[in-house]
Amino acid sequence: MIKAILIFNNHGKPRLSKFYEHYNEDTEQQIIRETFHLVSKRDENVCNFLEGGMLIGGSDYKLIYRHYATLYFVFCVDSSESELGILDLIQVFVETLDKCFENVCELDLIFHVDKVHNILAEMVMGGMVLETNMNEIITQVDAQNKMEKAEAGIAGAPARAVSAVKNMNLPEMPRNINIGDISIKVPNLPSFK
Amino acid sequence: MALKIVKGSIDRMFDKNLQDLVRGIRNHKDDEAKYISTCIDEIKQELKQDNIAVKANAVCKLTYLQMLGYDVSWAAFNIVEVMSSSKFTYKRIGYLAASQCFHESTDVIMLTTNQIRKDLSSPNQYDTGVALTGLSCFVTPDLARDLANDIMTLMSHTKPYIRKKAVLIMYKVFLKYPESLRPAFPRLKEKLEDPDPGVQSAAVNVICELARRNPKNYLSLAPLFFKLMTSSTNNWVLIKIIKLFGALTPLEPRLGKKLIEPLTNLIHSTSAMSLLYECVNTVIAVLISLSSGMPNHSASIQLCVQKLRILIEDSDQNLKYLGLLAMSKILKTHPKSVQSHKDLILQCLDDKDESIRLRALDLLYGMVSKKNLMEIVKKLMLHVDKAEGTTYRDELLTKIIDICSQSNYQYITNFEWYISILVELTRLEGTRHGHLIASQMLDVAIRVKAIRAFAVAQMATLLDNAHLLTGNTQRNGICEVLYAAAWICGEFSEHLENPVQTLEAMLRPKVATLPGHIQAVYVQNTAKLFATILKSQEGNSDSTTSEETTQLLIDRLPVFVQSANLEVQERASCILQLVKYIQKLQQKDVEVAEEVSALFAGELNPVAPKAQKKVPVPEGLDLDAWINEPPSESESEDEQPKAIFTKEEPKHARPRHTEVDEKELAKRREARKQEQANNPFYIKASPSSQKVYQDASGVEHIPVVQIDLSVPLKVPGLPMSDQYVKLEEERRQKERAEKKKKEKKKRKEKRSGRGKKHDSGPESEEDITPAHMVDIVTEEMPENALPSDEDDKDPNDPHKALDIDLDKPLADSEKLPVRAHRAAEALKSPVEDAEADNAGPQESRKKSGKEKKKDKDRDRKKSKEEKKKRKHKHEGKEEDLLGGDANEPVAQSEEPSEAAEPPASATAEEATTVAAAAAAAPTTPTAPSITAPVSEPDEPQDAEMEETKSSKHKKKKQKKEKEEKKKKKKHHHHHHRHSDGGVEESVQNGTVEEDEPLPPMSNYCLLAENAYIKMVCDIQGNLQDGSQVVVSVIFENKCSSFLKSMEFNVLDSLNSKLQRPEGSGPHDGLTVPFQLPPGVSNEARFVFTVQSIVMPQKLKGTLTFIVKNEDSSTHEKLDFKLHFTCTSYLITTPCYSDAFAKLLESGDLKSSSIRLEGINMPFHHLLARICFHHHFSVVERIDSCASMYSRSIQGHHVCLLVKTSGQTVSIDAKCDEPTLLGNVLDEIKQTFSLC
């Protein structure tokens, strides 16, 4: 089981938090903070697993994380999950984001956290892995977005226009804070699909 | 109206949306909190509006704020409103918000039940999907109970997208509503063989999660999983299954034996590291469960260790980490094979990655032996000095202590060394583990008598240098050590060289800065020291020392009397008064030493931590009974003093306990002294260690200048542990030399003198004798304590509720609650239908009415159970008449291929010897004796379902009764067990009620045969891959010689190819992975890839093998022809009538028909044959007419309408591929022309 999925940036600012078990807001924030402290002080070339300790759930749980340019993707999982499998799942997740946002960057996650949630919902459900095939995930996400567009219809047009206007004077919205080299693969994992 | 909408949408344009909110927060970096609070006010305004779009926008923003840590539970009701919007866009926003912030105690959740139910049955699959996803995050016991049945229906939805979500969410439902597990399990099991790989993977996921917690209930699924493991190509699924097997093997070692081979094959063949790693892990689990080794297992261990070494040596840190992790598992049972890699592991201690260092430490823990303990600890001590960062250093410290103290200090040969290690550890700066060191010191000093003198000397030095430990506030954790030091010095003060000096040290004014509980121990132990000093001075004519000491106490104790800590204060004032009294007596020259030391007489023995729990309850004592009549409920205030009373009770128990043991203690002490006196080894008490004593005491005389330095100092006067390593070496050498000289006799004596514990060690270990008599006092347990290990189970584990026997037949009372009006709906699936009659008035869920309802439910259950009992009686009679197991009227829906295997029966043996059983069954298809007393666990359950169903309608009931009469008449015919898939299949859809016997059937057909070997084969489509066909061949050795080196080869055609391992040529044969002793048969599977499946195919092949006699061996070969019929490309796929009707209406299908003449068998036999041999399932059956369905591996639908009149059977068929259809019909015709 996956207990929590967290995304935060290099400064510990949360970009997405998904807890599959209930904690109150303060505890959630504390978990994010502590996870950030644990993860951020690790070098680049060390392993991607961390024994979470008492943070979430105790000794059966592990933090499995990956660091892409400005963002950390952290999964907190128990011993029923395969460590390398989860690493690969993170890769699939990021690649899916990359496809859905077309060259994803941190800003996409900042402004469209709801969309990220929707994508994640097609991969992991209630703490269990639902789908690992990227094409399938994208198909489902696209179909749902299409529905949304159809529903908005003509009534949605003015709202879209306004948001386009709002975005026009946005010089501070650089597209180049890329999530970076997504093609870093875990070595020795080629045949994992 | 229209205007209103337009106005609304224009208003909305200028509302802040999520992006605006985020932008705003980013622009207000300085006063973020203030900005957000204004935003929340805006959101509150927006939520008050009628427009759902505005509300949804507000809720969307709230979801974002929730992530930032703001409590948004106040908007829960608005979230429900948004959830119930009819537009998908808003619904999704609502469900997302709910999944982020709803939980069990959110009270509006109970309002959502109907909305969720509506969404679940929505015609739009994404509405359903979004509801399922949301529900998975906030499902409560109530929701689970009310929706379990709806979700179960979704598990058979036509869209795989919904199916997989429904399957996954069932796990959450089980957790919250454990009663649903048994009714839902058959369908969950069915989903393991779902044609969609996603659904299959979800089902595997859920079952693995369930089985991980309560593995024993899922042992019966082992054959099914075994099949999946050998056929699946999806790594996710494989990993899950292999992990599951890891959990199952400890319960059933025979399963492990079966697993080793396929797993080792996977290890050799897979290129996915993740899969390889899990395989290694499970092989390790298997080896652990088989630890009483079979000879060839050492090879498997070697393989594992080898692979792991490769992982550890890899430059990828992740693999290194996992390698170490798995290595530690092997270590538990096969320490020797790991110990040879000590170099590698010690190397990992230097790794820059902390996770890896910690893993390596873990491994070291298991690798120590008497021989290498000192060496390993020495290395670790080096690391302690080097280590940066307190966490890792603390970890090192705990590990050192763990390593040394494991299994009752088994590996420590020299406790002086250990004490000095502990003392060295006290020099660590800022460690949190002071108390750990302290408890070790106490434990060793108390339990190892021989060490006390040494320990006391060390502790005295520590106390003397206490300022070094406490000087820096950062090192506060370590001052715990002083607690132990003070206690040891006080309790064993008779060993002190210079008690006055120690007393002086303990009464320094600086002590008052220590934590309270340590001061308390100081104060108490000064009194003990005082008693000792008095006693030692008693004989002296010169009484100045004792008087000075008394004065010292009177001078210094008042500091403690003023302590803010109550404990310290109390003890200090007690002792101060005592000392003052003694002073008075001293002035009168009264001898008091005897009486004072009597205060502290007697020996304290360690008490086992579980001792209190294990005191048996005396007979006749009922702890639950009231001692006095319970007070009337109105006096609620009385409860508090009662609670205090019960808390106190254990305290009373302790002194009583020691009193009782006083005599025995004395006796034991006497006996121990006797034993020591008789022990030649003890008397000699290694000369080398005495040298150290002298050293130590010599140093003590050097006056120590007290300098408060923050730099870690070596505590002067303390021996370095390194000395011991050398000394130990010398000692061992000396001993070895001595031993050679000694006669055997003496050695024998020595051995008998040593503890039993050492007998278990290997020879080389035994040669190392401990430097001291290791007299480890065992911890005390109450008399007649029960030796149980059930203390560790956590009663609050939610998974405990899921420990449910799944093989038991389903009782009426267990069925899932269904809404009442559902019962009237058309039959969709049999389970639902069967459950419908159990529907209760669950709908009316008013809070006040809840209690009443529960009572009603209970009543209903009772009456149901009674009914059931009656029914059972009835059945029992019938079974007697019919001769026990022969009567198996109905069976569960199962793939026909499973029928070939003996069904997972109650006996574990049959459940696990998969391949053997599978091989044995089809080879004797004609023998009725194959029907060993096996009982399909699910069958009775279905029988009951059938009955409940029939009892629903009176007409049917009458019919049934008639049938039963018929059955009784016919009972002598029932001597076959008919487990055929066909019958099972047809019954699944609730159509066959006749119980006439079917002849046994098998899909295995003869492939080729000669004097040595017989091959039968069965061809099945692969569920996962549309272009793969699996051929299972059973090889049976018919001769009396050994058959080996079998090679299976076929000539590939353009369309069909045998899958060969990578690297082999297109004409190479496949080696059959086993050998056949005489009379044995075994099954192998071969995978073929096919391109077109519309035409039948024939492939020529050859089997070559070596026949080995005692004296000679000959090469033999056997040719065969593999016949891929079109039928073998079909897969039994259940289909419900509604979906079937839609399919026929769609108009994409081409039709064709055949007529069969002269068919002389009952209609249901005919159906069963089609089902079994041609992989169809019955959709619906009305009298002499039935519709059937199947699907090809490439997704072609094949529909049949079978009608019979007299001896002619007409089959109208529809399929989207006419060629395929024609061939299938031809094959059906052929099947019936044969019989």
PDB file of C-alpha atoms in Angstrom, chain A residues 26-101:
ATOM      1  CA  ASP A  26      -1.282  20.275  11.060  1.00  0.00           C
ATOM      2  CA  THR A  27       0.046  16.743  11.075  1.00  0.00           C
ATOM      3  CA  GLU A  28       0.042  16.732   7.299  1.00  0.00           C
ATOM      4  CA  GLN A  29       2.098  19.889   7.201  1.00  0.00           C
ATOM      5  CA  GLN A  30       4.479  18.480   9.755  1.00  0.00           C
ATOM      6  CA  ILE A  31       4.885  15.302   7.764  1.00  0.00           C
ATOM      7  CA  ILE A  32       5.625  17.317   4.642  1.00  0.00           C
ATOM      8  CA  ARG A  33       8.153  19.425   6.497  1.00  0.00           C
ATOM      9  CA  GLU A  34       9.926  16.495   8.074  1.00  0.00           C
ATOM     10  CA  THR A  35       9.954  14.531   4.866  1.00  0.00           C
ATOM     11  CA  PHE A  36      11.478  17.515   3.157  1.00  0.00           C
ATOM     12  CA  HIS A  37      14.184  17.729   5.796  1.00  0.00           C
ATOM     13  CA  LEU A  38      14.989  14.074   5.451  1.00  0.00           C
ATOM     14  CA  VAL A  39      15.047  14.099   1.693  1.00  0.00           C
ATOM     15  CA  SER A  40      16.644  17.452   0.998  1.00  0.00           C
ATOM     16  CA  LYS A  41      19.805  16.799   2.931  1.00  0.00           C
ATOM     17  CA  ARG A  42      20.644  13.748   0.908  1.00  0.00           C
ATOM     18  CA  ASP A  43      23.223  13.919  -1.840  1.00  0.00           C
ATOM     19  CA  GLU A  44      22.333  13.381  -5.452  1.00  0.00           C
ATOM     20  CA  ASN A  45      24.184  10.126  -5.804  1.00  0.00           C
ATOM     21  CA  VAL A  46      22.749   8.165  -2.944  1.00  0.00           C
ATOM     22  CA  CYS A  47      20.010   5.605  -3.022  1.00  0.00           C
ATOM     23  CA  ASN A  48      16.402   6.655  -3.364  1.00  0.00           C
ATOM     24  CA  PHE A  49      15.102   4.827  -0.338  1.00  0.00           C
ATOM     25  CA  LEU A  50      14.795   6.158   3.143  1.00  0.00           C
ATOM     26  CA  GLU A  51      13.543   4.408   6.175  1.00  0.00           C
ATOM     27  CA  GLY A  52      10.860   6.789   7.312  1.00  0.00           C
ATOM     28  CA  GLY A  53      11.112   5.907  10.941  1.00  0.00           C
ATOM     29  CA  MET A  54       8.340   7.196  13.120  1.00  0.00           C
ATOM     30  CA  LEU A  55       7.196   9.782  10.617  1.00  0.00           C
ATOM     31  CA  ILE A  56       4.469   7.780   8.993  1.00  0.00           C
ATOM     32  CA  GLY A  57       3.469   4.352  10.110  1.00  0.00           C
ATOM     33  CA  GLY A  58       6.731   3.164  11.607  1.00  0.00           C
ATOM     34  CA  SER A  59       9.323   0.649  10.605  1.00  0.00           C
ATOM     35  CA  ASP A  60       7.292  -1.123   7.942  1.00  0.00           C
ATOM     36  CA  TYR A  61       7.238   2.051   5.863  1.00  0.00           C
ATOM     37  CA  LYS A  62       9.763   3.476   3.491  1.00  0.00           C
ATOM     38  CA  LEU A  63      10.138   6.750   1.693  1.00  0.00           C
ATOM     39  CA  ILE A  64      10.908   6.269  -1.958  1.00  0.00           C
ATOM     40  CA  TYR A  65      11.681   9.465  -3.756  1.00  0.00           C
ATOM     41  CA  ARG A  66      13.081  10.980  -6.899  1.00  0.00           C
ATOM     42  CA  HIS A  67      14.445  14.391  -7.493  1.00  0.00           C
ATOM     43  CA  TYR A  68      13.817  16.142 -10.794  1.00  0.00           C
ATOM     44  CA  ALA A  69      15.413  19.561 -11.157  1.00  0.00           C
ATOM     45  CA  THR A  70      13.307  21.658  -8.824  1.00  0.00           C
ATOM     46  CA  LEU A  71      10.895  19.083  -7.551  1.00  0.00           C
ATOM     47  CA  TYR A  72      10.937  16.127  -5.207  1.00  0.00           C
ATOM     48  CA  PHE A  73       8.450  13.326  -5.776  1.00  0.00           C
ATOM     49  CA  VAL A  74       8.104  11.277  -2.615  1.00  0.00           C
ATOM     50  CA  PHE A  75       6.066   8.118  -2.137  1.00  0.00           C
ATOM     51  CA  CYS A  76       5.603   6.682   1.317  1.00  0.00           C
ATOM     52  CA  VAL A  77       4.944   2.961   0.970  1.00  0.00           C
ATOM     53  CA  ASP A  78       4.826  -0.148   3.105  1.00  0.00           C
ATOM     54  CA  SER A  79       6.644  -3.415   2.602  1.00  0.00           C
ATOM     55  CA  SER A  80       4.060  -4.858   0.232  1.00  0.00           C
ATOM     56  CA  GLU A  81       5.287  -2.618  -2.545  1.00  0.00           C
ATOM     57  CA  SER A  82       8.324  -3.385  -4.614  1.00  0.00           C
ATOM     58  CA  GLU A  83      10.889  -0.652  -4.117  1.00  0.00           C
ATOM     59  CA  LEU A  84      12.127  -0.666  -7.683  1.00  0.00           C
ATOM     60  CA  GLY A  85       8.556  -0.877  -8.903  1.00  0.00           C
ATOM     61  CA  ILE A  86       7.615   2.302  -7.094  1.00  0.00           C
ATOM     62  CA  LEU A  87      10.668   4.080  -8.459  1.00  0.00           C
ATOM     63  CA  ASP A  88       9.441   3.158 -11.858  1.00  0.00           C
ATOM     64  CA  LEU A  89       5.946   4.314 -11.034  1.00  0.00           C
ATOM     65  CA  ILE A  90       7.316   7.732 -10.144  1.00  0.00           C
ATOM     66  CA  GLN A  91       9.015   7.799 -13.509  1.00  0.00           C
ATOM     67  CA  VAL A  92       5.742   6.900 -15.221  1.00  0.00           C
ATOM     68  CA  PHE A  93       3.978   9.599 -13.241  1.00  0.00           C
ATOM     69  CA  VAL A  94       6.460  12.270 -14.263  1.00  0.00           C
ATOM     70  CA  GLU A  95       6.476  11.172 -17.864  1.00  0.00           C
ATOM     71  CA  THR A  96       2.696  11.264 -17.878  1.00  0.00           C
ATOM     72  CA  LEU A  97       2.751  14.780 -16.462  1.00  0.00           C
ATOM     73  CA  ASP A  98       5.228  15.693 -19.137  1.00  0.00           C
ATOM     74  CA  LYS A  99       2.913  14.414 -21.849  1.00  0.00           C
ATOM     75  CA  CYS A 100      -0.224  15.971 -20.394  1.00  0.00           C
ATOM     76  CA  PHE A 101       1.306  19.399 -19.798  1.00  0.00           C
TER      77      PHE A 101
END
